[in-house]
């Protein structure tokens, strides 16, 4: 799929004055290999990243608007302090990636999977993450306010200091995750799977004296 465009739009834009934001609009990057590439303060509008391969690419303070990340694969990549608006993440995989400080707004996340990596301070307020997979991810102080996580797998995740008010965790698998920031009176937990240590944390939060 690589002959559609031989070089990224960033190649000729890189001659702009240092510090000036770069804009990539309506580009077809289907199946492109972005491994090892670096983008700083770029803005991507309505770009197709379907089946993109990204091993070790770095994106810092970038904005993605209407970008299709469907079936793309990201490994050891970094998306730090980025903003994602109305992007689609159908069957997207992130493995050992860094998304510290990034914000997701009005995005769709069907079948998204995140394994390992650091997603601390990420903003996912109101996100529909039903059936999503988060496995062994660091999500300290992440904003999951009113997020929908019904049936999601949130296993071994560091949620210390996370904002979970109003989130729906019905039927979610939460085993091994840090739930010290969870207020059981402000979330929906029916049918969620937890381990004995987490049960003690929740009981303590409800005022029980666990002995």
Coordinates of N, CA and C in Angstrom, one line a residue:
X1 N 0.8 -1.2 0.0 CA 0.0 0.0 0.0 C 0.9 1.2 0.0
X2 N 2.1 1.1 -0.2 CA 3.0 2.2 0.1 C 3.2 3.1 -1.1
X3 N 2.7 2.8 -2.3 CA 3.0 3.6 -3.5 C 2.1 4.8 -3.6
X4 N 1.1 4.9 -2.7 CA 0.1 6.0 -2.9 C 0.8 7.3 -2.7
X5 N 1.7 7.3 -1.8 CA 2.6 8.5 -1.6 C 3.9 8.0 -1.1
X6 N 4.9 8.5 -1.8 CA 6.3 7.9 -1.4 C 6.8 8.6 -0.2
X7 N 6.4 9.8 0.1 CA 7.0 10.5 1.2 C 5.9 11.2 2.0
X8 N 6.1 11.4 3.3 CA 5.1 12.0 4.1 C 4.9 13.5 3.8
X9 N 3.8 14.0 4.1 CA 3.5 15.4 3.9 C 4.5 16.3 4.7
X10 N 5.0 15.7 5.8 CA 5.9 16.4 6.7 C 7.2 16.7 6.1
X11 N 7.6 16.0 5.0 CA 8.9 16.2 4.4 C 9.1 17.6 3.9
X12 N 8.1 18.0 3.1 CA 8.3 19.4 2.5 C 7.9 20.5 3.4
X13 N 7.0 20.1 4.4 CA 6.6 21.1 5.4 C 7.7 21.4 6.4
X14 N 8.7 20.5 6.5 CA 9.7 20.7 7.5 C 10.6 21.9 7.3
X15 N 10.5 22.5 6.1 CA 11.3 23.7 5.7 C 10.7 25.0 6.3
X16 N 9.6 24.8 7.0 CA 9.0 26.1 7.5 C 9.8 26.5 8.7
X17 N 9.6 27.8 9.1 CA 10.4 28.4 10.2 C 10.3 27.5 11.5
X18 N 11.3 27.4 12.3 CA 11.3 26.6 13.5 C 10.2 27.1 14.4
X19 N 9.5 26.2 15.0 CA 8.5 26.5 16.0 C 7.1 26.7 15.4
X20 N 7.0 26.9 14.1 CA 5.7 27.1 13.4 C 5.0 25.7 13.3
X21 N 3.7 25.7 13.7 CA 2.9 24.5 13.7 C 2.8 24.0 12.2
X22 N 2.8 22.8 12.0 CA 2.7 22.2 10.7 C 1.3 21.5 10.6
X23 N 0.7 21.6 9.4 CA -0.6 21.1 9.2 C -0.6 20.1 8.1
X24 N -1.2 18.9 8.4 CA -1.3 17.9 7.4 C -2.8 17.6 7.3
X25 N -3.4 17.8 6.1 CA -4.8 17.7 5.9 C -5.2 16.8 4.8
X26 N -6.2 16.0 5.1 CA -6.8 15.1 4.1 C -5.8 14.2 3.4
X27 N -4.8 13.7 4.2 CA -3.8 12.8 3.6 C -4.3 11.4 3.7
X28 N -3.9 10.6 2.7 CA -4.1 9.1 2.8 C -2.8 8.4 3.2
X29 N -2.8 8.0 4.4 CA -1.6 7.3 5.0 C -1.8 5.9 5.2
X30 N -2.8 5.3 4.5 CA -3.2 3.9 4.7 C -1.9 3.0 4.6
X31 N -1.8 2.2 5.7 CA -0.7 1.2 5.7 C 0.7 1.8 5.8
X32 N 0.8 3.1 6.1 CA 2.2 3.7 6.1 C 3.0 3.2 7.4
X33 N 4.3 3.1 7.2 CA 5.1 2.8 8.3 C 5.7 4.1 8.9
X34 N 5.3 4.4 10.1 CA 5.8 5.6 10.8 C 6.8 5.3 11.8
X35 N 7.4 4.1 11.8 CA 8.3 3.7 12.9 C 9.5 4.7 13.0
X36 N 9.8 5.1 14.2 CA 11.0 5.9 14.4 C 10.8 7.4 14.0
X37 N 9.7 7.8 13.4 CA 9.6 9.2 13.0 C 9.2 10.1 14.2
X38 N 9.5 11.3 14.0 CA 9.2 12.3 15.1 C 8.4 13.5 14.6
X39 N 7.3 13.8 15.3 CA 6.5 14.9 14.9 C 6.2 15.8 16.2
X40 N 6.5 17.1 16.0 CA 6.3 18.0 17.2 C 5.3 19.1 16.8
X41 N 4.2 19.3 17.5 CA 3.3 20.4 17.3 C 2.7 20.3 15.9
X42 N 2.5 19.1 15.3 CA 1.8 19.0 14.1 C 0.3 18.9 14.3
X43 N -0.5 19.3 13.3 CA -1.9 19.1 13.3 C -2.3 18.2 12.2
X44 N -3.0 17.2 12.5 CA -3.5 16.2 11.4 C -5.0 16.4 11.3
X45 N -5.5 16.8 10.2 CA -6.9 16.9 9.9 C -7.4 15.8 9.0
X46 N -8.4 15.0 9.4 CA -9.1 14.1 8.5 C -8.1 13.2 7.7
X47 N -7.1 12.7 8.4 CA -6.1 11.9 7.8 C -6.4 10.4 8.0
X48 N -6.2 9.6 7.0 CA -6.5 8.1 7.2 C -5.2 7.4 7.6
X49 N -5.2 6.9 8.9 CA -4.1 6.1 9.4 C -4.5 4.7 9.5
X50 N -5.4 4.2 8.7 CA -5.8 2.8 8.8 C -4.6 1.9 8.5
X51 N -4.5 0.9 9.4 CA -3.4 -0.1 9.3 C -2.0 0.5 9.3
X52 N -1.9 1.7 9.8 CA -0.5 2.3 10.0 C 0.3 1.4 11.0
X53 N 1.6 1.3 10.7 CA 2.5 0.6 11.6 C 3.4 1.6 12.3
X54 N 3.5 1.6 13.6 CA 4.2 2.7 14.3 C 5.0 2.1 15.4
X55 N 6.3 1.8 15.2 CA 7.2 1.2 16.2 C 8.2 2.3 16.6
X56 N 7.9 2.9 17.8 CA 8.9 3.9 18.3 C 8.7 5.3 17.8
X57 N 7.6 5.6 17.1 CA 7.4 6.9 16.6 C 7.1 7.8 17.8
X58 N 7.4 9.1 17.7 CA 7.2 10.1 18.7 C 6.3 11.3 18.2
X59 N 5.2 11.6 19.0 CA 4.3 12.7 18.6 C 4.2 13.5 19.9
X60 N 4.7 14.7 19.8 CA 4.6 15.6 21.0 C 3.8 16.8 20.7
X61 N 2.8 17.1 21.6 CA 2.0 18.3 21.5 C 1.3 18.4 20.1
X62 N 0.9 17.2 19.6 CA 0.2 17.2 18.3 C -1.3 17.2 18.5
X63 N -2.0 17.6 17.5 CA -3.5 17.6 17.4 C -3.9 16.7 16.3
X64 N -4.8 15.8 16.6 CA -5.4 14.9 15.7 C -6.9 15.1 15.6
X65 N -7.4 15.6 14.5 CA -8.8 15.9 14.4 C -9.4 15.1 13.2
X66 N -10.4 14.2 13.5 CA -11.0 13.4 12.5 C -10.1 12.3 11.9
X67 N -9.1 11.9 12.6 CA -8.1 11.0 12.1 C -8.6 9.5 12.3
X68 N -8.5 8.7 11.3 CA -8.9 7.3 11.4 C -7.7 6.4 11.8
X69 N -7.7 5.9 13.0 CA -6.6 5.1 13.5 C -7.0 3.6 13.3
X70 N -8.0 3.3 12.6 CA -8.5 1.9 12.6 C -7.5 0.9 12.2
X71 N -7.5 -0.2 13.0 CA -6.6 -1.4 12.7 C -5.1 -1.0 12.7
X72 N -4.8 0.2 13.2 CA -3.3 0.6 13.3 C -2.7 -0.1 14.5
X73 N -1.4 -0.2 14.4 CA -0.6 -0.9 15.5 C 0.5 0.0 15.9
X74 N 0.6 0.3 17.2 CA 1.6 1.2 17.8 C 2.3 0.5 18.9
X75 N 3.6 0.4 18.8 CA 4.5 -0.3 19.8 C 5.6 0.6 20.2
X76 N 5.8 0.8 21.5 CA 6.9 1.6 22.0 C 6.9 3.0 21.5
X77 N 5.7 3.5 21.1 CA 5.5 4.8 20.6 C 5.1 5.8 21.7
X78 N 5.2 7.1 21.4 CA 4.8 8.1 22.4 C 3.9 9.2 21.8
X79 N 2.8 9.4 22.5 CA 1.9 10.5 22.1 C 1.7 11.4 23.3
X80 N 2.6 12.3 23.6 CA 2.6 13.0 24.8 C 2.0 14.4 24.6
X81 N 1.1 14.8 25.5 CA 0.4 16.1 25.5 C -0.2 16.3 24.2
X82 N -0.8 15.3 23.6 CA -1.5 15.4 22.4 C -3.0 15.6 22.6
X83 N -3.7 16.1 21.6 CA -5.2 16.2 21.7 C -5.8 15.4 20.5
X84 N -6.8 14.5 20.8 CA -7.5 13.7 19.8 C -8.9 14.2 19.8
X85 N -9.4 14.7 18.7 CA -10.8 15.1 18.5 C -11.5 14.3 17.5
X86 N -12.6 13.7 17.8 CA -13.5 13.0 16.9 C -12.7 12.0 16.0
X87 N -11.7 11.3 16.7 CA -10.9 10.3 16.0 C -11.6 8.9 16.2
X88 N -11.3 8.0 15.3 CA -11.8 6.6 15.5 C -10.7 5.6 15.7
X89 N -10.9 4.8 16.7 CA -9.9 3.8 17.1 C -10.5 2.4 17.1
X90 N -11.0 2.0 15.9 CA -11.6 0.7 15.8 C -10.4 -0.4 15.6
X91 N -10.4 -1.3 16.5 CA -9.4 -2.4 16.5 C -8.0 -1.9 16.5
X92 N -7.8 -0.8 17.3 CA -6.5 -0.2 17.4 C -5.7 -0.8 18.5
X93 N -4.4 -1.0 18.3 CA -3.6 -1.7 19.4 C -2.4 -0.8 19.8
X94 N -2.3 -0.6 21.1 CA -1.2 0.2 21.7 C -0.4 -0.8 22.6
X95 N 0.9 -1.0 22.4 CA 1.7 -1.9 23.2 C 2.9 -1.1 23.7
X96 N 3.0 -1.0 25.0 CA 4.1 -0.3 25.7 C 4.3 1.1 25.2
X97 N 3.1 1.8 25.0 CA 3.2 3.2 24.5 C 3.0 4.2 25.6
X98 N 3.4 5.4 25.3 CA 3.3 6.5 26.3 C 2.3 7.5 25.8
X99 N 1.3 7.9 26.6 CA 0.3 8.9 26.2 C 0.1 9.9 27.3
X100 N 1.1 10.2 28.0 CA 1.0 11.0 29.2 C 0.5 12.4 28.8
X101 N -0.5 12.9 29.6 CA -1.1 14.2 29.4 C -1.9 14.4 28.1
X102 N -2.3 13.3 27.4 CA -3.1 13.5 26.2 C -4.5 13.5 26.5
X103 N -5.3 14.2 25.7 CA -6.8 14.4 25.9 C -7.5 13.8 24.7
X104 N -8.6 13.0 25.0 CA -9.4 12.4 23.9 C -10.8 13.0 24.1
X105 N -11.3 13.6 23.0 CA -12.6 14.2 23.0 C -13.5 13.7 21.8
X106 N -14.6 13.2 22.2 CA -15.6 12.7 21.2 C -15.0 11.7 20.2
X107 N -14.2 10.8 20.8 CA -13.6 9.7 19.9 C -14.4 8.4 20.1
X108 N -14.2 7.5 19.2 CA -14.8 6.2 19.3 C -13.7 5.2 19.4
X109 N -14.0 4.2 20.3 CA -12.9 3.3 20.7 C -13.3 1.8 20.6
X110 N -14.1 1.4 19.6 CA -14.5 0.0 19.5 C -13.3 -0.9 19.3
X111 N -13.2 -1.9 20.3 CA -12.2 -2.9 20.3 C -10.8 -2.4 20.5
X112 N -10.6 -1.3 21.1 CA -9.3 -0.7 21.4 C -8.6 -1.6 22.4
X113 N -7.3 -1.8 22.3 CA -6.5 -2.6 23.3 C -5.3 -1.8 23.6
X114 N -5.0 -1.7 24.9 CA -3.8 -1.0 25.4 C -3.1 -1.9 26.4
X115 N -1.9 -2.3 26.0 CA -1.1 -3.2 26.9 C 0.2 -2.5 27.3
X116 N 0.3 -2.4 28.6 CA 1.5 -1.8 29.2 C 1.6 -0.3 28.8
X117 N 2.7 0.3 29.2 CA 2.9 1.7 28.9 C 2.4 2.6 29.9
X118 N 2.6 3.9 29.7 CA 2.2 4.9 30.7 C 1.2 5.9 30.1
X119 N 0.0 5.8 30.6 CA -1.1 6.7 30.2 C -1.5 7.6 31.4
X120 N -0.6 8.0 32.2 CA -0.9 8.9 33.3 C -1.3 10.2 32.8
X121 N -2.2 10.8 33.6 CA -2.8 12.2 33.4 C -3.5 12.2 32.0
X122 N -3.9 11.1 31.5 CA -4.6 11.1 30.2 C -6.1 11.6 30.5
X123 N -6.7 12.3 29.6 CA -8.1 12.7 29.7 C -9.0 11.9 28.8
X124 N -9.9 11.1 29.5 CA -10.9 10.3 28.8 C -12.3 10.6 29.4
X125 N -12.6 11.8 29.7 CA -13.9 12.0 30.3 C -15.1 11.7 29.4
X126 N -16.0 10.9 29.9 CA -17.2 10.5 29.1 C -16.9 9.6 28.0
X127 N -15.7 9.0 27.9 CA -15.4 8.1 26.8 C -16.2 6.8 26.8
X128 N -16.6 6.4 25.7 CA -17.3 5.1 25.6 C -16.2 4.0 25.3
X129 N -15.8 3.3 26.4 CA -14.8 2.3 26.4 C -15.3 0.9 26.7
X130 N -16.6 0.7 26.3 CA -17.2 -0.6 26.5 C -16.4 -1.7 25.8
X131 N -16.1 -2.7 26.5 CA -15.3 -3.9 25.9 C -13.9 -3.6 25.6
X132 N -13.4 -2.4 26.0 CA -12.0 -2.1 25.8 C -11.1 -2.9 26.7
X133 N -9.8 -3.0 26.3 CA -8.9 -3.8 27.1 C -7.7 -2.8 27.5
X134 N -7.5 -2.8 28.8 CA -6.4 -2.1 29.4 C -5.7 -3.1 30.3
X135 N -4.5 -3.4 29.9 CA -3.8 -4.5 30.7 C -2.4 -4.0 31.1
X136 N -2.2 -3.9 32.4 CA -0.9 -3.5 32.9 C -0.5 -2.1 32.6
X137 N -1.4 -1.2 32.4 CA -1.1 0.1 32.0 C -1.0 1.0 33.2
X138 N -0.1 2.0 33.2 CA 0.0 3.0 34.2 C -1.0 4.2 33.9
X139 N -2.0 4.4 34.7 CA -3.0 5.4 34.4 C -3.2 6.3 35.6
X140 N -2.1 6.7 36.2 CA -2.2 7.5 37.4 C -2.8 8.9 37.1
X141 N -3.8 9.2 37.9 CA -4.5 10.5 37.8 C -5.1 10.7 36.5
X142 N -5.5 9.6 35.8 CA -6.2 9.7 34.6 C -7.7 10.2 34.9
X143 N -8.2 11.0 33.9 CA -9.6 11.5 34.0 C -10.5 10.5 33.3
X144 N -11.2 9.7 34.1 CA -12.2 8.8 33.6 C -13.6 9.2 34.1
X145 N -13.8 10.4 34.3 CA -15.1 10.9 34.8 C -16.2 10.5 33.8
X146 N -17.2 9.8 34.3 CA -18.4 9.5 33.5 C -18.0 8.6 32.3
X147 N -16.9 7.9 32.4 CA -16.5 7.0 31.3 C -17.3 5.8 31.3
X148 N -17.6 5.2 30.2 CA -18.4 3.9 30.1 C -17.4 2.8 29.9
X149 N -17.3 1.9 30.9 CA -16.4 0.8 30.9 C -17.1 -0.5 31.1
X150 N -18.4 -0.6 30.8 CA -19.1 -1.8 30.9 C -18.4 -2.9 30.1
X151 N -18.2 -4.0 30.8 CA -17.6 -5.2 30.2 C -16.1 -5.0 29.7
X152 N -15.5 -4.0 30.2 CA -14.1 -3.7 29.8 C -13.2 -4.6 30.7
X153 N -12.0 -4.8 30.2 CA -11.0 -5.5 30.9 C -10.0 -4.4 31.4
X154 N -9.9 -4.2 32.7 CA -9.0 -3.2 33.3 C -8.2 -4.0 34.3
X155 N -7.2 -4.7 33.8 CA -6.5 -5.7 34.6 C -5.1 -5.2 35.0
X156 N -4.8 -5.2 36.2 CA -3.4 -4.8 36.7 C -3.1 -3.4 36.3
X157 N -4.1 -2.5 36.3 CA -3.9 -1.1 35.9 C -3.7 -0.2 37.2
X158 N -2.7 0.7 37.1 CA -2.4 1.6 38.2 C -3.4 2.8 38.0
X159 N -4.5 2.8 38.8 CA -5.4 3.9 38.7 C -5.3 4.8 39.9
X160 N -4.2 4.8 40.6 CA -4.1 5.7 41.8 C -4.3 7.1 41.4
X161 N -5.1 7.8 42.2 CA -5.4 9.2 41.9 C -6.3 9.5 40.7
X162 N -6.8 8.4 40.1 CA -7.7 8.6 38.9 C -9.0 9.2 39.3
X163 N -9.6 10.0 38.4 CA -10.9 10.5 38.6 C -12.0 9.6 37.9
X164 N -12.8 8.9 38.8 CA -13.7 7.9 38.4 C -15.1 8.3 38.7
X165 N -15.4 9.4 39.1 CA -16.8 9.8 39.5 C -17.7 9.7 38.3
X166 N -18.8 9.0 38.6 CA -19.8 8.8 37.5 C -19.5 7.8 36.5
X167 N -18.4 7.0 36.6 CA -18.0 6.0 35.6 C -18.9 4.8 35.8
X168 N -19.1 4.1 34.7 CA -19.9 2.8 34.7 C -18.9 1.7 34.5
X169 N -18.8 0.8 35.6 CA -17.9 -0.3 35.6 C -18.7 -1.6 35.6
X170 N -19.9 -1.6 35.2 CA -20.8 -2.8 35.3 C -20.2 -3.9 34.5
X171 N -19.9 -5.1 35.1 CA -19.4 -6.2 34.4 C -18.0 -6.1 34.0
X172 N -17.3 -5.1 34.5 CA -15.9 -4.9 34.1 C -15.0 -5.9 34.9
X173 N -13.9 -6.3 34.3 CA -12.9 -7.1 35.0 C -11.8 -6.1 35.6
X174 N -11.8 -5.9 36.9 CA -10.9 -4.9 37.5 C -9.8 -5.6 38.3
X175 N -9.7 -6.9 38.2 CA -8.7 -7.6 39.1 C -7.3 -7.1 38.9
X176 N -6.7 -6.9 40.1 CA -5.3 -6.5 40.1 C -5.0 -5.0 39.9
X177 N -6.1 -4.2 39.7 CA -5.9 -2.8 39.5 C -6.0 -2.1 40.8
X178 N -5.3 -0.9 40.9 CA -5.3 0.0 42.0 C -6.7 0.7 42.1
X179 N -7.5 0.4 43.0 CA -8.8 1.0 43.2 C -8.9 2.0 44.4
X180 N -7.8 2.4 44.9 CA -7.8 3.3 46.0 C -8.5 4.6 45.8
X181 N -8.6 5.1 44.5 CA -9.2 6.3 44.2 C -10.7 6.2 43.9
X182 N -11.2 5.0 44.0 CA -12.6 4.7 43.6 C -13.5 4.9 44.8
X183 N -14.5 5.7 44.6 CA -15.6 5.9 45.6 C -16.8 5.1 45.1
X184 N -17.0 3.9 45.8 CA -18.1 3.0 45.4 C -19.5 3.6 45.4
X185 N -19.6 4.8 46.0 CA -20.9 5.4 46.0 C -21.2 6.3 44.8
X186 N -20.1 6.5 44.0 CA -20.3 7.4 42.9 C -20.1 6.7 41.5
X187 N -19.9 5.4 41.5 CA -19.7 4.7 40.3 C -20.8 3.5 40.3
X188 N -20.9 2.9 39.1 CA -21.8 1.7 39.0 C -20.9 0.5 38.8
X189 N -21.0 -0.4 39.8 CA -20.1 -1.5 39.9 C -20.7 -2.9 39.8
X190 N -22.0 -3.0 39.5 CA -22.7 -4.2 39.6 C -22.1 -5.3 38.6
X191 N -21.8 -6.4 39.2 CA -21.2 -7.5 38.4 C -19.7 -7.4 38.0
X192 N -19.1 -6.3 38.5 CA -17.6 -6.2 38.3 C -16.8 -7.3 39.0
X193 N -15.8 -7.7 38.4 CA -14.9 -8.7 39.0 C -13.8 -8.0 39.7
X194 N -13.6 -8.4 41.0 CA -12.5 -7.8 41.8 C -11.9 -9.0 42.6
X195 N -10.7 -8.7 43.1 CA -10.1 -9.8 44.0 C -10.3 -9.4 45.4
X196 N -9.8 -10.2 46.3 CA -10.0 -10.1 47.7 C -9.4 -8.8 48.3
X197 N -8.2 -8.4 47.8 CA -7.6 -7.2 48.3 C -8.4 -6.0 47.9
X198 N -8.9 -6.0 46.6 CA -9.8 -4.9 46.2 C -11.1 -4.8 47.0
X199 N -11.6 -6.0 47.3 CA -12.8 -6.0 48.1 C -12.6 -5.3 49.4
X200 N -11.5 -5.5 50.0 CA -11.2 -4.9 51.3 C -11.0 -3.4 51.1
X201 N -10.4 -2.9 50.0 CA -10.3 -1.5 49.7 C -11.7 -0.9 49.6
X202 N -12.6 -1.5 48.9 CA -13.9 -1.0 48.7 C -14.7 -1.0 50.0
X203 N -14.6 -2.1 50.7 CA -15.3 -2.2 52.0 C -14.9 -1.0 52.9
X204 N -13.6 -0.8 53.0 CA -13.0 0.3 53.8 C -13.6 1.6 53.3
X205 N -13.7 1.8 52.0 CA -14.2 3.1 51.5 C -15.7 3.3 51.9
X206 N -16.4 2.2 52.1 CA -17.8 2.2 52.5 C -17.9 2.4 54.0
X207 N -16.8 2.4 54.7 CA -16.9 2.6 56.2 C -16.8 1.3 57.0
X208 N -16.6 0.2 56.4 CA -16.5 -1.0 57.1 C -15.2 -1.2 57.7
X209 N -15.1 -1.9 58.9 CA -13.9 -2.2 59.6 C -13.5 -3.6 59.2
X210 N -12.5 -3.6 58.2 CA -12.1 -4.9 57.7 C -11.0 -5.5 58.6
X211 N -11.2 -6.7 59.1 CA -10.2 -7.3 60.0 C -9.8 -8.6 59.5

